[in-house]
Tab-separated table of C-alpha atoms in Angstrom:
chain	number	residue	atom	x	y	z
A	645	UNK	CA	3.409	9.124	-11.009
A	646	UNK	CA	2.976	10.992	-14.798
A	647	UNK	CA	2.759	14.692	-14.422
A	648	UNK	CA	-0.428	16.302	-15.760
A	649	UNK	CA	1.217	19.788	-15.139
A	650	UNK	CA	3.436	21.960	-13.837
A	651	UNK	CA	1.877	24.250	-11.722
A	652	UNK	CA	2.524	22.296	-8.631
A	653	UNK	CA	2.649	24.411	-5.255
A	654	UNK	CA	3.852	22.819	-1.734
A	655	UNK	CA	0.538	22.311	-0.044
A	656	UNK	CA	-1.709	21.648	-2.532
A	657	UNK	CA	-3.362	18.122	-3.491
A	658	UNK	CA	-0.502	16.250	-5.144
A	659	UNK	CA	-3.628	14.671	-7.626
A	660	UNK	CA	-4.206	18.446	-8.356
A	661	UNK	CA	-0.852	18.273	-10.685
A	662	UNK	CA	-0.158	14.506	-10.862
A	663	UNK	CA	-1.506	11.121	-11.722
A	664	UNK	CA	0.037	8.821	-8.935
A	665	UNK	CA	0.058	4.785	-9.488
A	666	UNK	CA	-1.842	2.658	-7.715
A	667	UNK	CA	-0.245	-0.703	-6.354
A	668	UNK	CA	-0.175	-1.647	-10.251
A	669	UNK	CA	1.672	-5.177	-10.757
A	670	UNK	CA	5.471	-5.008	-11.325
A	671	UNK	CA	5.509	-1.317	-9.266
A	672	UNK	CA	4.151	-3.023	-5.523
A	673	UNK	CA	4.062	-6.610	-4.551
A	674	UNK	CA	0.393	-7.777	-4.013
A	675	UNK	CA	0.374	-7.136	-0.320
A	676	UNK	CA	1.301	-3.380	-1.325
A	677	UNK	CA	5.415	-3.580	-0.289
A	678	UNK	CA	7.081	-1.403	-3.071
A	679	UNK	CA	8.552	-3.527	-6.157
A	680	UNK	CA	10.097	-1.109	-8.412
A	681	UNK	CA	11.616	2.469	-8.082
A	682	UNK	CA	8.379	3.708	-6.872
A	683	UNK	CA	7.389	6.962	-4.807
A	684	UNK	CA	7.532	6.749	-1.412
A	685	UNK	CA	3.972	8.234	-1.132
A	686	UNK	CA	2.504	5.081	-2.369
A	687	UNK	CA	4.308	2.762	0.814
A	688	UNK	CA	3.944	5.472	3.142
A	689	UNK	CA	-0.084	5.756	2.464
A	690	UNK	CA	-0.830	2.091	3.456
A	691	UNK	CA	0.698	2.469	7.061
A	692	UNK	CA	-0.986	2.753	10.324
A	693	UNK	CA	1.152	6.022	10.958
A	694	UNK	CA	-0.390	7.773	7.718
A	695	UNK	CA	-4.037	6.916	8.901
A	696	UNK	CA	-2.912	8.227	12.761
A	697	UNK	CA	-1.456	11.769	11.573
A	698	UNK	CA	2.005	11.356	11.037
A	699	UNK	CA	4.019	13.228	8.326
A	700	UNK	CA	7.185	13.269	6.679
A	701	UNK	CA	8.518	15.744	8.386
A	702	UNK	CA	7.561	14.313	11.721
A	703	UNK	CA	10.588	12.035	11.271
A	704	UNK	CA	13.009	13.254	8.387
A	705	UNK	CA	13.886	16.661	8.119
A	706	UNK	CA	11.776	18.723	5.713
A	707	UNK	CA	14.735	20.506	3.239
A	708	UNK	CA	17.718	17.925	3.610
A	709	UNK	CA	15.155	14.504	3.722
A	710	UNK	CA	17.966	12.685	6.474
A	711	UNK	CA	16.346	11.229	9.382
A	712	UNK	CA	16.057	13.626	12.633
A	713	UNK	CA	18.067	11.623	14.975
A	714	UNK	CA	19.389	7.729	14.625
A	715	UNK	CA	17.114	5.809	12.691
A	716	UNK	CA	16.136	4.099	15.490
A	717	UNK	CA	15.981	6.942	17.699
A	718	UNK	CA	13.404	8.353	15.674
A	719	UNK	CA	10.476	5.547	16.255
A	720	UNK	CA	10.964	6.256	19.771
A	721	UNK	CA	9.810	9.473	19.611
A	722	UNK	CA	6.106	8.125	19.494
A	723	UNK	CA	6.769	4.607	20.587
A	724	UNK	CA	7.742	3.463	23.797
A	725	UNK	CA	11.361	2.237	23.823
A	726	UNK	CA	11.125	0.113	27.168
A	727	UNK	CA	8.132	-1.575	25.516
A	728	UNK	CA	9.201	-1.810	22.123
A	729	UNK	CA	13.084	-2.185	22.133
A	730	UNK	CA	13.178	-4.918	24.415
A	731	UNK	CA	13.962	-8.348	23.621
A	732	UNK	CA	10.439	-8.992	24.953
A	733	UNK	CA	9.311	-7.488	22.058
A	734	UNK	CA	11.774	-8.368	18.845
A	735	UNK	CA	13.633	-11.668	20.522
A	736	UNK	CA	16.959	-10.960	19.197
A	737	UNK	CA	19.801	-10.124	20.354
A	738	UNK	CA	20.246	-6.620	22.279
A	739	UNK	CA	21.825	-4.441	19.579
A	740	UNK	CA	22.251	-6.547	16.906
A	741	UNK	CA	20.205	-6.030	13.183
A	742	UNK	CA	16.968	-8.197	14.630
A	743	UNK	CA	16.721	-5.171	17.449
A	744	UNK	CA	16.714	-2.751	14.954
A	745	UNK	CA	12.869	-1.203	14.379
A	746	UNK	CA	13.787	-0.179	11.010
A	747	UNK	CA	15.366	-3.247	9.937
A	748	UNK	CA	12.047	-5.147	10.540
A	749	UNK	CA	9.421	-2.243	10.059
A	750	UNK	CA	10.987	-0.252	6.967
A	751	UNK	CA	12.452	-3.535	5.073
A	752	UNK	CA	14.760	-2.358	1.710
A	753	UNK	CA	14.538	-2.800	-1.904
A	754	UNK	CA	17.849	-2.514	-3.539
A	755	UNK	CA	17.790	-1.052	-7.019
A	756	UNK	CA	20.742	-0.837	-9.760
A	757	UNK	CA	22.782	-2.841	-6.987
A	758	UNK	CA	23.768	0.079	-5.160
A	759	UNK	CA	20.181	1.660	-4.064
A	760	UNK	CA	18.435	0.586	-1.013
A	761	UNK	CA	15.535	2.313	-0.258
A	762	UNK	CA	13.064	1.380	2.628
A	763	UNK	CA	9.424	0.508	2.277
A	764	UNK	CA	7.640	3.422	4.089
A	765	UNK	CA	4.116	1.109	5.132
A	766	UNK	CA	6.447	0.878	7.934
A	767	UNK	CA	3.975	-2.967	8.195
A	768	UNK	CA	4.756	-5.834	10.670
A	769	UNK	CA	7.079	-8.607	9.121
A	770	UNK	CA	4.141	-10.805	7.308
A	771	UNK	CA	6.223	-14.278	6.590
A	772	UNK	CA	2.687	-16.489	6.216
A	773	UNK	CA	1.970	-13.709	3.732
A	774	UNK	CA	5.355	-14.941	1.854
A	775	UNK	CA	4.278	-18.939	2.756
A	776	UNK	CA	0.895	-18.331	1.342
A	777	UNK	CA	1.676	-16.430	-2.138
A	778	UNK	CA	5.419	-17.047	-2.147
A	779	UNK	CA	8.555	-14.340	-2.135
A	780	UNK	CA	7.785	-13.334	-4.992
A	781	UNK	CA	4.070	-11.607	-4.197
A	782	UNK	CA	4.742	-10.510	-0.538
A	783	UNK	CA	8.473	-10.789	0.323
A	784	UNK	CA	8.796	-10.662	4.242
A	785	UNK	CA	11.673	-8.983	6.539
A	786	UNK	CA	12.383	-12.184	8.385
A	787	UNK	CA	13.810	-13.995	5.420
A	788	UNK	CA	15.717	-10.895	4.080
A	789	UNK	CA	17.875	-11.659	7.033
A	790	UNK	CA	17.337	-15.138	7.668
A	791	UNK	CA	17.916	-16.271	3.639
A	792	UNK	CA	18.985	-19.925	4.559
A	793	UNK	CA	15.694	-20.526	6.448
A	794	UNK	CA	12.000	-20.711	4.540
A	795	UNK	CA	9.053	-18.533	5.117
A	796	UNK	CA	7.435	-21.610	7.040
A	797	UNK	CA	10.267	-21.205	9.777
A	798	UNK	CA	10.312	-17.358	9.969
A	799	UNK	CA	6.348	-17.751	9.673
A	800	UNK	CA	6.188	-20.489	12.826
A	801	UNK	CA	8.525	-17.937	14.640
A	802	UNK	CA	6.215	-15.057	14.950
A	803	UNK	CA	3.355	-17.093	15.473
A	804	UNK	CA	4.943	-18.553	18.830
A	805	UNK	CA	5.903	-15.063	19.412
A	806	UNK	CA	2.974	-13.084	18.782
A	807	UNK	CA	-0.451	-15.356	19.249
A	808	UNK	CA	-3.105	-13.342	18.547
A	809	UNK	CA	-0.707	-10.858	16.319
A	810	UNK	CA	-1.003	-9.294	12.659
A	811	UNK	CA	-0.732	-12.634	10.761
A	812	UNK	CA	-3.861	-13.730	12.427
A	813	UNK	CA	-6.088	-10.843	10.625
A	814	UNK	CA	-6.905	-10.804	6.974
A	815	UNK	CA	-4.803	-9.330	4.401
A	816	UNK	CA	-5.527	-7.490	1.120
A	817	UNK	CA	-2.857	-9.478	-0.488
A	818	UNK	CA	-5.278	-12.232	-1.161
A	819	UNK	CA	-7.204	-9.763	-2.652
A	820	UNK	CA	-5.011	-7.783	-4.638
A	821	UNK	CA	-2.970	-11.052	-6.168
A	822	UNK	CA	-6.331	-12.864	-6.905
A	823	UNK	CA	-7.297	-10.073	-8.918
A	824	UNK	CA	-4.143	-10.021	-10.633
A	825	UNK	CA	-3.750	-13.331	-11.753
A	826	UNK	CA	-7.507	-13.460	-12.726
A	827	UNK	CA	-8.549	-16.299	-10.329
A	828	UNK	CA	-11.517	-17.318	-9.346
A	829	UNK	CA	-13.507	-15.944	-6.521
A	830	UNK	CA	-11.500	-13.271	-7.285
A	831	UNK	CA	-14.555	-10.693	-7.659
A	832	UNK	CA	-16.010	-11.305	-3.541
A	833	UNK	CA	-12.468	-10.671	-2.294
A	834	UNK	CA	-11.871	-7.355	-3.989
A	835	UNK	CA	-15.275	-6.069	-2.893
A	836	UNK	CA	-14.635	-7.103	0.579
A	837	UNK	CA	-11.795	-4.958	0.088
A	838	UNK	CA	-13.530	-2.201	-1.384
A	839	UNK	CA	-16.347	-1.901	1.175
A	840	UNK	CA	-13.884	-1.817	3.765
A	841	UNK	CA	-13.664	1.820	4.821
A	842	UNK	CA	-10.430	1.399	7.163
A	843	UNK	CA	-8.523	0.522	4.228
A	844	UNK	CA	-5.990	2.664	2.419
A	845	UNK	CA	-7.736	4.622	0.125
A	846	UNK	CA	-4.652	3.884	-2.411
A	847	UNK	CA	-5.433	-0.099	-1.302
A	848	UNK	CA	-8.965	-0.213	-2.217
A	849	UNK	CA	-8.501	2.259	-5.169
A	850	UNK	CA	-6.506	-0.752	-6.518
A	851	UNK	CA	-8.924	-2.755	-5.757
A	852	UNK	CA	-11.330	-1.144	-7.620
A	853	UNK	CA	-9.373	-0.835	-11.035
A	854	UNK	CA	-8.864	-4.803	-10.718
A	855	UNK	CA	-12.792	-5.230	-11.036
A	856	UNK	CA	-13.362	-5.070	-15.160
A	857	UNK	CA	-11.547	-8.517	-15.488
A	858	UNK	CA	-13.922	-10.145	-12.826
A	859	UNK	CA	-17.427	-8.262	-13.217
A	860	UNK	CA	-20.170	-10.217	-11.831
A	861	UNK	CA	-23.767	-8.442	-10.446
A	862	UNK	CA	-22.256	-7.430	-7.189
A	863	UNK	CA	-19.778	-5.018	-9.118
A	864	UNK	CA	-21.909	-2.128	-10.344
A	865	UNK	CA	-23.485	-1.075	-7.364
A	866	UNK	CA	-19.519	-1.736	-5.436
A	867	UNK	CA	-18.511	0.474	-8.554
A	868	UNK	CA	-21.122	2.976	-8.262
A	869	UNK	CA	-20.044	4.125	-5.014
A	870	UNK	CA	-16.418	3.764	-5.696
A	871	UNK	CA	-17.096	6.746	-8.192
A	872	UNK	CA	-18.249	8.772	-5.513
A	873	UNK	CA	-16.321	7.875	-2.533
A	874	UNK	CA	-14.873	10.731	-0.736
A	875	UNK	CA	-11.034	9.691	-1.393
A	876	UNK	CA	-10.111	10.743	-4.648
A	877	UNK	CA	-7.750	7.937	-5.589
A	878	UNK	CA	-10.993	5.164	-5.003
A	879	UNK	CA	-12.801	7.669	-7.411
A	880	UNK	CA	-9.582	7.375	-9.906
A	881	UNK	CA	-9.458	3.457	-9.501
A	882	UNK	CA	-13.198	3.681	-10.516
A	883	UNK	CA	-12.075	5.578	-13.404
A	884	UNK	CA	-10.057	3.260	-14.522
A	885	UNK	CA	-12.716	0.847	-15.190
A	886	UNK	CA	-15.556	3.142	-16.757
A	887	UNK	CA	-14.412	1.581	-20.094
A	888	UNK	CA	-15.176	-1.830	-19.482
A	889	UNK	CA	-18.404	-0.814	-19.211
A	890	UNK	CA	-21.280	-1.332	-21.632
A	891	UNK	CA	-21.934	2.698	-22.899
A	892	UNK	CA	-25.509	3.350	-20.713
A	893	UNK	CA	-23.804	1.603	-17.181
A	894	UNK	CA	-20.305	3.977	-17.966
A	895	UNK	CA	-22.351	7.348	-17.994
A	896	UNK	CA	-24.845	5.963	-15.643
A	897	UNK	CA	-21.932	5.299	-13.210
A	898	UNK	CA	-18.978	7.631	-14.024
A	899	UNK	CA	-19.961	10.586	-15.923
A	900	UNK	CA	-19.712	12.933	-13.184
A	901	UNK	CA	-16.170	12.100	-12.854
A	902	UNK	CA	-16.025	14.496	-15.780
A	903	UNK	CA	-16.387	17.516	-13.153
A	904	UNK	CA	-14.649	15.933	-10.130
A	905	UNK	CA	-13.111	18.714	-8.162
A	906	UNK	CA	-9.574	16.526	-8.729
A	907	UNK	CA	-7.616	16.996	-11.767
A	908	UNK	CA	-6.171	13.272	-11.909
A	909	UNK	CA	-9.453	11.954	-11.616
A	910	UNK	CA	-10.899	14.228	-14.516
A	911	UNK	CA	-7.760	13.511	-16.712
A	912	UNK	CA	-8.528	9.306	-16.146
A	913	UNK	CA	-12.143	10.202	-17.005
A	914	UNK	CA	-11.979	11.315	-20.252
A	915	UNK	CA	-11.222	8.177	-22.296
A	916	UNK	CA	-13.838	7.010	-21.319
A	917	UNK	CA	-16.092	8.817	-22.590
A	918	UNK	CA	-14.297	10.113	-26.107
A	919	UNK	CA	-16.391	7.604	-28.485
């Protein structure tokens, strides 16, 4: 995130004083897993915990950051450990790293060699994901164990253990890399994204500020919206774009943006609109 300034106060709207990043390309991996030494606000938005209420502080300790009890410990504070650490549910051996919910849920990134941070969309291991765009879009939990097996193996494992599970629902992966690597079709999967309300705000917000390199009739209306959507980083990925724009469609669209009640989003405005 840049700093925009420094008048931040605990509490307030972090865009108030900052610009965060979206999933930009060599910060996230296209399905959103964190890349590069990236906040942990960015991971921790996506998850299924964010959307239901949970907080930092609902697992690590607010002034020292460490973890309230064992890592472990800590999941079962909300989740059912008779369900959930059971062997019916992560078919490994009692104890060992496949048991562990963080090993799987909360995979690592190690930076400089000697800094392993966890992935805070706290997701469900995604190996098709990996099959589909390869390691190096969406890398998967499975195989960061597992490294002498493929993604097809660790894939064919959780389908026979989970029918029915997360690999079986769409992904904004697809989405996300499409846009990226300007293919196309890319334009229908990105507003399919977009229009999706119970997706992360910080996911569709991408999505948005992927549209100027695939612009097709369906966009300005998507865009339109976008620029008034009640989550303020969808309005700042529809900021992004205002200057792809031909000059009647950008003020037409985004000019209001100019007098959004959040800072970021006024800040990513203004370009826009300086010629």
């Amino acid at each position: 995130r840049g700093l925009l300034t420094e008048d931040y106060r605990p509490g307030r709207l972090l865009m108030d004083t900052h610009r965060p990043a979206l999933l930009d390309a060599g910060l996230y991996y296209a399905d959103g897993q964190m890349r590069d030494e990236v906040y942990n606000w960015g991971s921790f938005l996506q998850s299924r915990m964010y959307a239901a209420g949970v907080t930092c502080s609902d697992c690590h300790e607010p002034h020292g950051l460490k973890v309230k009890v064992g890592a472990d410990d800590v999941c079962s504070s909300c989740h059912q450990p008779e369900r959930f650490a059971s062997r019916k549910h992560h078919f490994h051996r009692e104890n060992g790293k496949g048991a562990s919910c963080v090993a799987c849920h909360l995979r690592t990134e190690t930076y400089m060699g000697v800094d392993p941070r966890h992935d805070h969309s706290i997701r469900a291991p995604r190996p098709d994901l990996t099959v589909a765009l390869g390691r190096e879009n969406a890398p998967n939990a499975c195989n960061d164990c597992h490294r002498d097996r493929s993604a097809g193996w660790a894939a064919r494992a959780v389908r026979r253990w989970y029918p029915g599970g997360q690999q079986e629902k769409p992904h904004y992966a697809f989405a996300l890399h499409a846009g990226r690597t300007f293919q196309p079709g890319a334009e229908p999967l990105l507003l399919e994204v977009i229009r999706n309300p119970k997706q992360p705000g910080i996911v569709r917000g991408t999505a948005v500020s992927l549209l100027p390199a695939h612009l097709g009739p369906e966009s300005l209306p998507a865009l339109e919206k976008a620029a008034r959507d009640p989550d303020p980083l969808v309005r700042l990925g529809a900021a992004t774009t205002l200057e792809a724009l031909p000059p009647k469609e950008r003020v037409r669209i985004g000019v209001h943006l100019l007098w959004d009640p959040v800072r970021a989003v006024r800040v990513e405005a203004v370009p826009a609109f300086a010629d």
